[in-house]
Structure formats: C-alpha cells, structure tokens
XYZ file of C-alpha atoms in Angstrom:
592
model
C -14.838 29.503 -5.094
C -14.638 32.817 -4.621
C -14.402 35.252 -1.513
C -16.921 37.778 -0.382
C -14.201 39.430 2.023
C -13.076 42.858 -0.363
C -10.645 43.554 2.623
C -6.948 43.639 2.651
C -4.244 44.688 -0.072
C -5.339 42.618 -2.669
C -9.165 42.855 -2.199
C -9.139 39.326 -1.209
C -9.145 37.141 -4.179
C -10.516 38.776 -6.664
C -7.773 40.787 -7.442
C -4.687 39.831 -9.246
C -4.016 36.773 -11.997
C -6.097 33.896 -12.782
C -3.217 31.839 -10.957
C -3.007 34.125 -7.985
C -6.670 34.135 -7.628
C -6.294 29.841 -7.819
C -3.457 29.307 -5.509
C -5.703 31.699 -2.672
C -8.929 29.967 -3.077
C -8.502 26.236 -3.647
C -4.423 25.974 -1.944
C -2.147 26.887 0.517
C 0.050 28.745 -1.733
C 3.855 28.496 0.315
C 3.207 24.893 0.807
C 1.526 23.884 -2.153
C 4.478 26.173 -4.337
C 7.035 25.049 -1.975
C 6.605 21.459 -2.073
C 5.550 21.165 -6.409
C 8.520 23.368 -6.951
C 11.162 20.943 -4.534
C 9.868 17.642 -5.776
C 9.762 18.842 -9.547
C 13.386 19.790 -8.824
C 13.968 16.231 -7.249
C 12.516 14.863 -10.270
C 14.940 16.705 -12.231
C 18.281 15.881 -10.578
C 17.507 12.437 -10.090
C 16.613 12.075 -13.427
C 19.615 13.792 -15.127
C 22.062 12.873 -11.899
C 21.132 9.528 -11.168
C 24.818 8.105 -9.656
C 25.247 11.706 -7.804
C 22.111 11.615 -6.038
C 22.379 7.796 -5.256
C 25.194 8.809 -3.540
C 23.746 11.021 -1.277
C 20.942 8.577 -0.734
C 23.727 6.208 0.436
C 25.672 8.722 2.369
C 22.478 10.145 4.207
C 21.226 6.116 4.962
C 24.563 5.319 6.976
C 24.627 8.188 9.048
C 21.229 8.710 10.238
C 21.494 5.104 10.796
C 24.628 5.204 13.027
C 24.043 8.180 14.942
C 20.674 8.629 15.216
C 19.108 4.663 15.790
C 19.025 5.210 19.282
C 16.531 8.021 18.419
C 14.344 5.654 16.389
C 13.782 3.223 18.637
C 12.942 4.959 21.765
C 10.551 7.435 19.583
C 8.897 4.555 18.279
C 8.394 2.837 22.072
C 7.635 6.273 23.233
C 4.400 6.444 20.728
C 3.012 3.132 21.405
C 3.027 4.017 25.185
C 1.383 7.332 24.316
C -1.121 5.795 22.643
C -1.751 3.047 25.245
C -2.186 5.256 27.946
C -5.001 7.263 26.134
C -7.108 4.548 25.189
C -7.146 3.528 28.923
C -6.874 7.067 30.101
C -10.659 9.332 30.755
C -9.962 10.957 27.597
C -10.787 7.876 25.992
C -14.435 9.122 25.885
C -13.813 12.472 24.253
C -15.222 12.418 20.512
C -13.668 13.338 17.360
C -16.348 15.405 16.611
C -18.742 17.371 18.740
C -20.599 15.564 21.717
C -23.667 13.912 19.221
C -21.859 13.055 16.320
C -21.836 9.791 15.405
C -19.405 7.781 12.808
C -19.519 8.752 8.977
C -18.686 5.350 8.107
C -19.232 1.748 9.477
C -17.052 -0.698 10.914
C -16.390 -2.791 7.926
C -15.505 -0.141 5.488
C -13.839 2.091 8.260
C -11.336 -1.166 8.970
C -11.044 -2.061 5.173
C -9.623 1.364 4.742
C -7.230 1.531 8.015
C -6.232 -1.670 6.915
C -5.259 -1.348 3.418
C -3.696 2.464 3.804
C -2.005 1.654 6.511
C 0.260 -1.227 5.506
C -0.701 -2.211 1.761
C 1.988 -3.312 -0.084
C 4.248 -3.972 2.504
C 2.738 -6.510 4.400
C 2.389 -8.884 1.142
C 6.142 -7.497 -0.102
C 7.300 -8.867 2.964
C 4.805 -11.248 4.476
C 6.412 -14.955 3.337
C 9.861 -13.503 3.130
C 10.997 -11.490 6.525
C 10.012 -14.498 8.938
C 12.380 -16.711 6.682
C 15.193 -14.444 6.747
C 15.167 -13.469 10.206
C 15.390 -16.863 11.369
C 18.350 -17.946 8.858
C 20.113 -14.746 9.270
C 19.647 -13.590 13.007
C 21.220 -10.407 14.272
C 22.234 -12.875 17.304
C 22.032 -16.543 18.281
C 22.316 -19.668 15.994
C 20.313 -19.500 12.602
C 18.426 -22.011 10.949
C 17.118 -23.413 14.623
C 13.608 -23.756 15.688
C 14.433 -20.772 18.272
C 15.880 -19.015 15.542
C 12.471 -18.991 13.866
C 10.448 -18.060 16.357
C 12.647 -14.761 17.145
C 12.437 -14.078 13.487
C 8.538 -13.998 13.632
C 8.925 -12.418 16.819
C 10.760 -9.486 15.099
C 8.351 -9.781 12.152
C 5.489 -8.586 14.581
C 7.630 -5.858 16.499
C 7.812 -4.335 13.099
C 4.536 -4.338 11.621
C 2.585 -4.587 14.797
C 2.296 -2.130 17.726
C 4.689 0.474 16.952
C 3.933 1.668 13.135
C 0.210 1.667 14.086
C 0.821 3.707 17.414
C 3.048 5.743 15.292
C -0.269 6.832 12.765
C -2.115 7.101 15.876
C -0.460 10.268 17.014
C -0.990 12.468 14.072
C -4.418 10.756 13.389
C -5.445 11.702 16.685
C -4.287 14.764 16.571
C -5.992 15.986 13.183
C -9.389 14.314 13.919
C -9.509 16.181 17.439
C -8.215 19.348 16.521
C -10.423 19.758 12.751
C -13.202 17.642 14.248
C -14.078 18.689 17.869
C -11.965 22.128 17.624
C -12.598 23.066 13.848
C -9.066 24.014 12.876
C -7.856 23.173 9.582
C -6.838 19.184 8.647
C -3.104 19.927 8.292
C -0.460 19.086 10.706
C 0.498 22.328 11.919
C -2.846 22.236 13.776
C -1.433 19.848 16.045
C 1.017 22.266 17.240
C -1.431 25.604 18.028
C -1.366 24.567 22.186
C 2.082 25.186 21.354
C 3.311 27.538 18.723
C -0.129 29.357 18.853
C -0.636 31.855 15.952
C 2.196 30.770 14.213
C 0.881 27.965 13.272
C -0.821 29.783 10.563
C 2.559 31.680 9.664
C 5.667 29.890 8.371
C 6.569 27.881 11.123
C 3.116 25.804 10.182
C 3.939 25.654 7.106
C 7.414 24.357 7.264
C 5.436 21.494 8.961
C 3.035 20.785 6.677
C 5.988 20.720 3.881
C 7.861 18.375 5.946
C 4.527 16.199 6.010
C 4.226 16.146 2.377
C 7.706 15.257 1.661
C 7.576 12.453 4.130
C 4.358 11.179 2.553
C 5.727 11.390 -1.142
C 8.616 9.175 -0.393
C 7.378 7.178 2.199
C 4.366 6.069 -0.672
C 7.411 6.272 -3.329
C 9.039 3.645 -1.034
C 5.916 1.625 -1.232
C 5.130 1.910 -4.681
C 8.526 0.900 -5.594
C 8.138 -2.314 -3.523
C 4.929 -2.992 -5.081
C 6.146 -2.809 -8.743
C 9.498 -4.945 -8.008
C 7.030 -7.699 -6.828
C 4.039 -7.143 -9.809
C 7.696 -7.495 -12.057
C 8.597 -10.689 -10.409
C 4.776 -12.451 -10.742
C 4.651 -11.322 -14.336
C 8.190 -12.792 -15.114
C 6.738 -16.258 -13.362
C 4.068 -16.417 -15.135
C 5.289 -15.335 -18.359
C 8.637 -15.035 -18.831
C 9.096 -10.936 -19.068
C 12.374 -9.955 -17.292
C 11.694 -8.040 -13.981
C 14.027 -5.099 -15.123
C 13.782 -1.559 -14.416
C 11.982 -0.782 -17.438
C 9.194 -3.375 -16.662
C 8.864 -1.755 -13.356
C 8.679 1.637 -14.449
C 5.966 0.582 -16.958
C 3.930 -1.413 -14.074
C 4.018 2.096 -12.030
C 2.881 3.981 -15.126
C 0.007 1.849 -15.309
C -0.651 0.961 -12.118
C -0.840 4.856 -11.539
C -3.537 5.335 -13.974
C -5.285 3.077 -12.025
C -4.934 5.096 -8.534
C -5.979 8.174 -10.294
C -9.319 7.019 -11.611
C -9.714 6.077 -7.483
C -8.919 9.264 -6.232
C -10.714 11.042 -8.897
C -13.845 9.632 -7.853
C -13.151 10.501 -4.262
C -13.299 8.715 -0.894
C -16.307 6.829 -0.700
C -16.945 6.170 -4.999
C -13.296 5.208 -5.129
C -10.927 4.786 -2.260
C -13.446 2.941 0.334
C -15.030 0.572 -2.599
C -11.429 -0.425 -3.698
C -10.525 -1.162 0.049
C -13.247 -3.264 0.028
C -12.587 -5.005 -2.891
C -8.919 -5.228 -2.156
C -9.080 -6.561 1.796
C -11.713 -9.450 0.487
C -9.294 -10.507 -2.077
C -6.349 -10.710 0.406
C -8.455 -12.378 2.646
C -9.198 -15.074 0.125
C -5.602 -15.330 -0.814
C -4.787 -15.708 2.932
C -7.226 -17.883 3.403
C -5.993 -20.210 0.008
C -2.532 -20.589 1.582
C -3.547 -21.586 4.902
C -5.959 -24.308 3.531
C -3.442 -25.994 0.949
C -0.449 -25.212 3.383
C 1.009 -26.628 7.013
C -2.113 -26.150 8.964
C -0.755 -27.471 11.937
C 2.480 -25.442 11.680
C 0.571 -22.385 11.342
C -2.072 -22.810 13.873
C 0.439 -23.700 16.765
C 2.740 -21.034 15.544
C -0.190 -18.207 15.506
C -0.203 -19.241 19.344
C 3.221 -19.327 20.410
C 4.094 -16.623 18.268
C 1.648 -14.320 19.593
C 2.819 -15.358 23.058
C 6.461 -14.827 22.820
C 5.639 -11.281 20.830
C 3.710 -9.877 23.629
C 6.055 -11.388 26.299
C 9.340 -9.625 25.105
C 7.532 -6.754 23.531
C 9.484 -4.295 26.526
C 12.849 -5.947 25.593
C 12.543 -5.929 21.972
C 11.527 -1.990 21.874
C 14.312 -1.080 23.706
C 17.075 -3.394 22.128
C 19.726 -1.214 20.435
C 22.879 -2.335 18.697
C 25.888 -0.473 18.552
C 27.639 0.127 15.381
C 31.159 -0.274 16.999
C 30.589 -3.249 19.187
C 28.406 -4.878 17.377
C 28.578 -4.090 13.563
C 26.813 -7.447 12.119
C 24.077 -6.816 14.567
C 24.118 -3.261 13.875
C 24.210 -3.784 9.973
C 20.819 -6.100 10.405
C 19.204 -3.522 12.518
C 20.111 -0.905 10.326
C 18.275 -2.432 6.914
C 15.297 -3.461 8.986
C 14.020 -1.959 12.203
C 15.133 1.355 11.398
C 14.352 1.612 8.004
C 11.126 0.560 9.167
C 10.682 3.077 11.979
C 11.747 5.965 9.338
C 9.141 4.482 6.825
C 6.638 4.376 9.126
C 7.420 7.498 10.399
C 7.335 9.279 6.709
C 4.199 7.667 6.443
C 2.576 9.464 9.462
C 1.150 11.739 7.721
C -0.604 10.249 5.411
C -1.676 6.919 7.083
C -2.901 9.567 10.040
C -4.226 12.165 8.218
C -6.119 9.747 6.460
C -7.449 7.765 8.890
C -8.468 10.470 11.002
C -10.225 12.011 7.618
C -12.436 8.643 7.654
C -13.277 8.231 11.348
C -15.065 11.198 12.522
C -17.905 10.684 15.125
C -15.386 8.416 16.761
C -14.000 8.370 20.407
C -10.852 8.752 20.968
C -10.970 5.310 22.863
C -12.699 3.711 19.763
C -10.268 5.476 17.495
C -6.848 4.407 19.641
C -8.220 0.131 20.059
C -9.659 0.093 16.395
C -6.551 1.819 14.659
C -4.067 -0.075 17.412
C -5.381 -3.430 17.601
C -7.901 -4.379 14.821
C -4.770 -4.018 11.918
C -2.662 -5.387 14.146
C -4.296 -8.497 15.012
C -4.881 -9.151 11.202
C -0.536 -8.344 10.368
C -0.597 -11.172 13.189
C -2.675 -13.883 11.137
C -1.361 -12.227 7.728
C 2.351 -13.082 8.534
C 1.571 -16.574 10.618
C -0.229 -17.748 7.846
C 2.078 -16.698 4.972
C 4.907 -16.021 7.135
C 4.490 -19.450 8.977
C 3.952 -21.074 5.937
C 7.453 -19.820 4.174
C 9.178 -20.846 7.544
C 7.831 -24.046 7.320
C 9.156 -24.550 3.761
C 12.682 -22.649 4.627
C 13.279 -25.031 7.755
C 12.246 -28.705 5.969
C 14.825 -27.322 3.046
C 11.343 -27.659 0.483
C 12.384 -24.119 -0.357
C 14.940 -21.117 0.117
C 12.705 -18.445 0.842
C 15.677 -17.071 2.726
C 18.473 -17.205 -0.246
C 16.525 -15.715 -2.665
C 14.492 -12.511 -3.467
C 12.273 -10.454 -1.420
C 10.175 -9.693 -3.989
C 9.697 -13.060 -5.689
C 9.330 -15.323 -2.170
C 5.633 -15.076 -2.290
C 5.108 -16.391 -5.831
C 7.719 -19.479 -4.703
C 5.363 -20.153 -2.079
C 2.561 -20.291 -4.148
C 4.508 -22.469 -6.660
C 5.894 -25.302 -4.074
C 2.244 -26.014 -2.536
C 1.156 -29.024 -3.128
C -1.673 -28.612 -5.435
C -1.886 -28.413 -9.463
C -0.075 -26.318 -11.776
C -3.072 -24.441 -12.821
C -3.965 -23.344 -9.288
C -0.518 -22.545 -8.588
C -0.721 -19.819 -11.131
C -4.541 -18.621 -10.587
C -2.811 -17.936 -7.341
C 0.153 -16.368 -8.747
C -2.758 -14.212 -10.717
C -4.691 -13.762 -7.535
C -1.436 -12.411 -5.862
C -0.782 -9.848 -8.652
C -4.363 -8.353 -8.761
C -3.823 -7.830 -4.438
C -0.604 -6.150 -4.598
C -2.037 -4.214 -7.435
C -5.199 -3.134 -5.613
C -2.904 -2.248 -2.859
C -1.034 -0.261 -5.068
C -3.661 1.591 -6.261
C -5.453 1.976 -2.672
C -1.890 3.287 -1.037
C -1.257 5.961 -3.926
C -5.101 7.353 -4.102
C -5.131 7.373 -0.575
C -1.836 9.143 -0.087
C -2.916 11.681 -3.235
C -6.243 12.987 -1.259
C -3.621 13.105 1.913
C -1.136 15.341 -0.302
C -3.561 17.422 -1.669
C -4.891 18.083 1.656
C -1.803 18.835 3.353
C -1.139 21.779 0.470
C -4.974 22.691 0.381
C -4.805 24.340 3.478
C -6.719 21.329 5.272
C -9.645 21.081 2.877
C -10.665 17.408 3.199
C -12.682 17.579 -0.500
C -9.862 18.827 -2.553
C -10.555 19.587 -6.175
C -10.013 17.245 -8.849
C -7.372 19.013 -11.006
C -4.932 18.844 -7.784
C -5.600 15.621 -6.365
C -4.282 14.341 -10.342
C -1.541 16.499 -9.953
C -0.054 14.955 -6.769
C -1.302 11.455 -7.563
C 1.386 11.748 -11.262
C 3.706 13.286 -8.641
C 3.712 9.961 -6.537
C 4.325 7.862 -10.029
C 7.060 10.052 -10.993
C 8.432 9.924 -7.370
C 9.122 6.251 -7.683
C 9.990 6.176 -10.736
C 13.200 8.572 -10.107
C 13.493 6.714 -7.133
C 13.828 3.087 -8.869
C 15.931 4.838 -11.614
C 18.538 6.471 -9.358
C 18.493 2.864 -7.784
C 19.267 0.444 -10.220
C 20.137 -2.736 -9.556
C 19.928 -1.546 -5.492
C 16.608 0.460 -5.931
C 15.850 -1.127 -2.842
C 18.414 0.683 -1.006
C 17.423 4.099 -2.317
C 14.058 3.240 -1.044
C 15.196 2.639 2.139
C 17.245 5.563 2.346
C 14.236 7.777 1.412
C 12.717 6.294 4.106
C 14.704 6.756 6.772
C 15.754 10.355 5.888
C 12.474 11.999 5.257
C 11.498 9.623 8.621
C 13.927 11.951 10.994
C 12.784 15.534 11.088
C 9.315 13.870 11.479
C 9.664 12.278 14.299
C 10.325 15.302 16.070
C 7.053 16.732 14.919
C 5.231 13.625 16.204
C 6.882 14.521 19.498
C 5.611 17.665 19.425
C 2.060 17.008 18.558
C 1.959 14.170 21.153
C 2.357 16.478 23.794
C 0.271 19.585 22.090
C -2.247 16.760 21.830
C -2.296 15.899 25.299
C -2.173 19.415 26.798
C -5.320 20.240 24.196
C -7.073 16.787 25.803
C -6.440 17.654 29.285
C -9.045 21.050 28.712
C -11.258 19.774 26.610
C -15.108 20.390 28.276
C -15.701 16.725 27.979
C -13.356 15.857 30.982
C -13.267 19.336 32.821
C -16.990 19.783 33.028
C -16.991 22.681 30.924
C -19.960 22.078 29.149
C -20.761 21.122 25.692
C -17.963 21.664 22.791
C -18.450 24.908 20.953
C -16.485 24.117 17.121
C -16.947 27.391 15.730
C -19.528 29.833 13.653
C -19.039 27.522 10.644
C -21.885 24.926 10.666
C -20.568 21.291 11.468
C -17.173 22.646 13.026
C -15.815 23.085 9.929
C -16.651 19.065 8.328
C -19.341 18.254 6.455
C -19.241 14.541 6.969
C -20.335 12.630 3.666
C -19.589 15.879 1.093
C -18.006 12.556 -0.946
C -21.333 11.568 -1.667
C -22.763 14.689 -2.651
C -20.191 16.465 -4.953
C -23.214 18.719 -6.075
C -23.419 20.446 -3.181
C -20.468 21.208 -2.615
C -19.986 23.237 -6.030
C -23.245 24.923 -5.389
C -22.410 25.489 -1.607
C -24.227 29.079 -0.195
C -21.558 31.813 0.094
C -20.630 33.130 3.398
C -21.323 36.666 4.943
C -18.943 39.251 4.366
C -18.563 39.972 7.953
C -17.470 36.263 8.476
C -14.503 36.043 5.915
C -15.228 33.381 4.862
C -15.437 32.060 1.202
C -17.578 29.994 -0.881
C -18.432 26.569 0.266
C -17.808 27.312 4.532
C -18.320 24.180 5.424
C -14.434 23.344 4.217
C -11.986 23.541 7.880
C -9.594 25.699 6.117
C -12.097 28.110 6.279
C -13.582 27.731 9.261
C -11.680 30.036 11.369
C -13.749 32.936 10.156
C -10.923 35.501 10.093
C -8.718 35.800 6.556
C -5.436 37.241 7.120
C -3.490 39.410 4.752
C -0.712 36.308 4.076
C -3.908 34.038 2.925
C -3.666 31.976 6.623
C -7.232 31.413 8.767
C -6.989 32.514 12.252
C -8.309 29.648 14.596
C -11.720 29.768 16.274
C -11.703 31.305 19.590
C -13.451 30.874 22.748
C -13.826 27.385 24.140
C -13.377 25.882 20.131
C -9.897 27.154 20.555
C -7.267 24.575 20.646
C-alpha cells in the first residue's frame, strides 16, 4: 500500500527507506517497534538470565498478590456488574455496526470461536483437576466432605464463569462500538477518545496499546505453557517419553507451526474452521466421559451446583483474605483467584479484541448475553461433567486427582473409567488432539489480535507480520517454561498476574469512556441515523477474509482524503494523516 497524500515532511510514505516506508503503511511504528524491540529483549534475558529473572517473576507474584488482591477482586465484580447492567439497560439495542448491518458470521461459528478463544486450554488444563483440589484442600472449612466438594465446584465456576467473560466483555464492547458504529481504529486506545480525546492518537494511546500487547503475549504464553505441560503428560501415558522441559519446548515448537498455518490463512479459512473442528471434538470428548462415567453424580451435581453458584455468587465476589490474618487462606487465594483475575485480565485484549473483530452487525444486547452466558453455560457442563466426574473418583478414594498433577489428572480420569484398555487410550489420543487444537486456536487467534494491536487497528493484517508475532508467542513460552523449570507453573502465574495489573486500570477506563460514548449515541438520543465516516462501511469491510483479492487490488483513495491504498482498513478511516503517522478520528456525529 502506498499513500496518495504528498503532504507533510516526509512526503507521506514515499519518502525515506524501504523499512520506513513499511513500518508507515502496513504498522503502527512506536507500538509495533516498541513492543518487538521489549519482548526480543525479554527473550534475551530470560534466555541468558534464567534464575535472575525467575526471581523477579517470584518477587513481582508476592507483592502484587499481597497488596493489591483487594484490587482484583472488586475490579473483577465491578465488570460483571457493568456488563449486566448493559445487556438489560436501552443501550442493549444499539448495534455494533451502523443501524442495517447485520452479523458477518452465524451463530454456530460465532460461538465456536468465543468459545474456544476465550478459555481454550484452560478449561481442559484444569477441568477434572480444580473441583478435586478445592474440595480436599479448602481455603476454609473441613476438606474431603461432601460440603467441601460442592464449595470447590462452587469456586470452580466463580473462576471460569461470570467474571473472566464480563471481563472480555468490556474491551470487546468497546472496540466493536467504537471501530464498528464510530469507525475509529480496532486498537484499545480507541476506547479511551470520550476521554483522552486527541491523544489517543499521540503517545498516551500508544502506551495503551503496548500495554495490550504485552498482556496478550503472556497471558497466551501462560496458556500455551499449560497446554504443552499437559500434551507432555498424555504423550508420557501413552508412550513412555518423560514430560521434561525439553519435551515441552519441542511440543510448543510444533504445536506453533501448527497455529501459524491457521493464522496464515486468516479468520474464516483458518481460525473459524479450526474452532469448529476443535469445539466438536471437545464436545465428543465431553460427551465420552459423561456416558462411561457417574451419570447420576453428574446430573444431580450440574443442578445443585449451578444452584449454590448463582446463590452465593455476591458473597463469593467479594470474599477477600488477608495475608496477615489469614495466611493459609490467603496463600490459596493467591495461586488461584487472583492469578486467575490477572490472567484473565492480560487476556482482555485479545479474547475482546477478538471477539469483537468476529461479531459485527451485533447488538450490544446480543453481544453482552451471547459472550456472557452462552460460554458460560458450556464451562458449567464442561467442569460438572469432567469436574464432577474427578470428584466423584477423588471422594470414593478410586483415584487422587487431588494428590497428584494438574496437568496429568485428566488422562487419570480417562484411565480409571471403567471401560477397555484400548478406549482408555483412543481417549487419551482424543484428549491430546483437543488440547492441541486449542493450542493452535488460542495462539492464531491471539497472533491476528497482536498484529492488530501494532497495525494501527487494521483487522486484515498482512501475512509477513501476523508470522512474526505468532513465532513471538512460541518463543514467549518457551523463555517462560525455561526460566521456570521445575516451577514453570509459577512463572506462568506470575506473568499473569503482573502484566494483569496496569490492565485493569485501562479496563476501568474504557468501561466508563464506553458508557459516556453509549449514553450519545443517535440510537438512544433520537439523533438520527449513525453517520461512521467518509470511508465506505465505517471503516470494516466485513468478510475481506474471504476475498484476499480484493483487498490487494483495493481502489486508492483521493488525495484530498488522506487516505491510503485499500480505505476500507479502520486505521485509515479517519481521513486526516498526521505528521507522527497517527489518523485523526472522524468528526461530526461518527465522533466518539
């Protein structure tokens, strides 16, 4: 692409390097330098000072923890109200898109997708272990009781229920209004224009959108790390190979090659046809379990589980331990519910950015109850069924799901249910290829995200930089599980948790830049109909996936516009180039 604007210093882009004329046309050059140049350097300490920068993983996990839990848990409550109240609120009607649009995808796909980015690895990481080990290892009460297990699956759906999907919902929301309905750029800095106005296109907005792509890097590093400890401990069940470091590192190296053949061929050849494939799967592995498992267990569990999750929902959200009171409680808290709410948190912007890239057309009431409660009524039947079925095992003493690994409880599961050898390990197999899928669907996924966030907002990034952040992911994690050890675990979880912090201050911000940009939107102050901006389609071409063509051979814009080749892409759809390479928003009523 090149610009027809000859204005300013530098001509535009035409002047200057081959590289100078790259970085203005296809990225956002202080973000995109900015964040390759910190991780490469992360990369390169971790690598050469593994037991240093452990340390300060360590260091940074036990005070963020301490002092700032509180934080965590009342941000995390404070979202899920948020996003309650608009799905009931008259905003609910307001599209993500201008008035007439209609979706880009359809329900099945456009769940598959939510589904599968937004909790992936995680939910079959931890689905037949965290029940267990909540209920034998309590933060309070008596363990090992039948109480005991029902506040352990009650915990189990405080953290992967509600909260982490209202936590996605305020940055999803926010980027599918404000690039959809008010044609500003996909990048989180948009978010903040009712607030921070033109900065948002100076470096305040781009100290955001570097904090989103650091939080998206390790929250999917913290992800993919899970993923290859439990594709380690299948293999070495199946077939003997030790589940070391090196055999993890090896299984992310490959399993990465896989992810970028998915985001190579873009959202709707690769990423929606491997959520397809990858929820069905699941589904039948779910479905395996519950058949050849305790039935009854599960089925009367699903019911009184649900019950006593929605009935102490207020209490559990606002439960906080203290450290110097109540250390033991504190300590449990600590390596669960917050390193959940920071993982979740770092996740934000990719789980939101990316589910607001596939559900334009959408209401803001269909895009709250679809993203709030459709994923979270699967987790539900996901961890009763698994979850219920590892309880069942851990409380009749058939199996100590509890006592042993995290990563290996799922493959025990499958190996104590009563059917044949052979099955046992087709469903050992059948495990693999699922946590593999969702490896691959989480890092292609979170690579379009990346690319996007450094792009300048262009949802169809080019291929040559959606490869280079998806090999920045796999070398993420693999520093990450290096610098680990033994206790890579830990150095995931303190990833987590500190890139999770300065985020969840943004989220507060956009939340309320959200809501002040709802509150004068036409649609619910009878201003008339939505006015994006001069660039056809408010600056989203829904569908350019499926018609890569075009958008190489896309019409160049006027002169007078400023815009460059291909205006159809948001990051151009401002129609006003500054000299620092930053759009100016639309104006008049498309103005956030």
């Amino acid at each position: 692409m090149t610009t027809t604007d000859s204005g300013g210093p530098e001509g535009g882009t035409e002047g200057g390097s081959t590289l100078t004329r790259y970085l203005r046309t296809h990225t956002n050059p202080p973000v995109f330098l900015v964040s390759g140049i910190v991780v490469l350097a992360f990369l390169a300490v971790g690598a050469i000072f593994p037991d240093g920068t452990s340390g300060v993983f360590s260091a940074l996990l036990d005070g963020i923890s301490r002092y700032f839990g509180w934080f965590y848990i009342l941000a995390a409550t404070g979202f899920l109200a948020f996003a309650l109240y608009l799905m009931v609120s008259k905003y609910g009607r307001i599209k993500l898109g201008p008035d007439d649009a209609s979706p880009e995808y359809g329900t099945t796909a456009w769940f598959a997708m939510l589904f599968t980015a937004g909790m992936g690895i995680g939910l079959v990481f931890y689905g037949v272990y965290e029940p267990a080990y909540h209920a034998m290892n309590p933060p309070t009460g008596p363990a090992g009781t039948p109480e005991a297990a029902e506040r352990g699956m009650n915990y189990t759906f405080y953290h992967w229920g509600l909260h982490p999907w209202a936590i996605y919902i305020v940055l999803g929301l926010a980027m599918g209004y404000f690039c959809f309905r008010k044609g500003l750029p996909m990048r989180p800095a948009s978010a903040l224009y009712p607030l921070l106005g033109q900065r948002v296109f100076r470096w305040p907005g781009a100290v955001v959108d570097i904090l989103a792509v650091f939080g998206t890097l390790f929250g999917l590093a913290t992800s993919l790390g899970l993923g290859s400890q439990q594709i380690g401990s299948g293999l070495n069940q199946l077939t003997g190979l030790p589940n070391t470091t090196t055999t993890q590192v090896l299984v992310v190296c490959a399993i990465t090659a896989v992810a970028v053949v998915s985001v190579m061929l873009g959202v709707d050849k690769g990423i929606r046809r491997l959520s397809l494939v990858n929820l069905w799967l699941a589904f039948a592995l779910m479905v395996f379990v519950f058949a050849v498992g305790p039935k009854m267990f599960v089925l009367t569990g699903l019911a009184d589980w649900t019950g006593y999750y929605l009935q102490n929902i207020i209490g559990t959200s606002f439960t906080v331990f203290n450290p110097d009171t109540q250390p033991a409680a504190f300590d449990w808290q600590a390596s669960w519910t917050l390193f959940y709410w920071g993982w979740w948190m770092s996740w934000a912007p990719f789980v939101g950015m990316f589910i607001a890239r596939i559900s334009y057309g959408r209401t803001v009431r269909q895009f709250v109850s679809g993203a709030l409660l459709a994923p979270v009524g699967a987790s539900i039947v996901w961890f009763s069924v698994l979850g219920g079925t590892g309880l069942a095992q851990q409380l009749s003493g058939q199996a100590d799901i509890a006592g042993g690994s995290s990563e290996s409880s799922l493959f025990t599961v499958l190996s104590t249910l009563p059917v044949g050898g052979i099955v046992s390990a087709i469903a050992s197999v059948l495990a693999i290829v699922v946590v593999v899928l969702f490896f691959a669907t989480s890092s292609d996924s979170g690579s379009l995200v990346v690319d996007m966030l450094t792009n300048g907002g262009d949802p169809h990034p080019i291929w040559q930089q959606r490869l280079f952040w998806a090999l920045m992911e796999g070398a993420v994690t693999i520093v990450l599980l290096l610098v680990g050890g033994a206790a890579a675990l830990d150095a995931l979880q303190a990833a987590s948790i500190t890139t999770g912090l300065p985020f969840a201050v943004v989220l507060i911000l956009m939340a309320i830049g959200v809501l002040k940009a709802l509150r004068s939107d036409p649609a619910v102050t009878d201003g008339g109909p939505v006015v994006l901006s001069d660039t056809a389609g408010g600056g989203y071409r829904p569908g350019a996936d499926r018609d890569a063509e075009a958008e190489e051979t896309a019409t160049p814009a006027t002169a007078e516009t400023g815009t460059v080749e291909g205006g159809d892409d948001p990051k151009h759809a401002s129609g006003e180039s500054r000299e620092d390479g930053a759009e100016r928003p639309v104006t008049g009523s498309a103005q956030a």
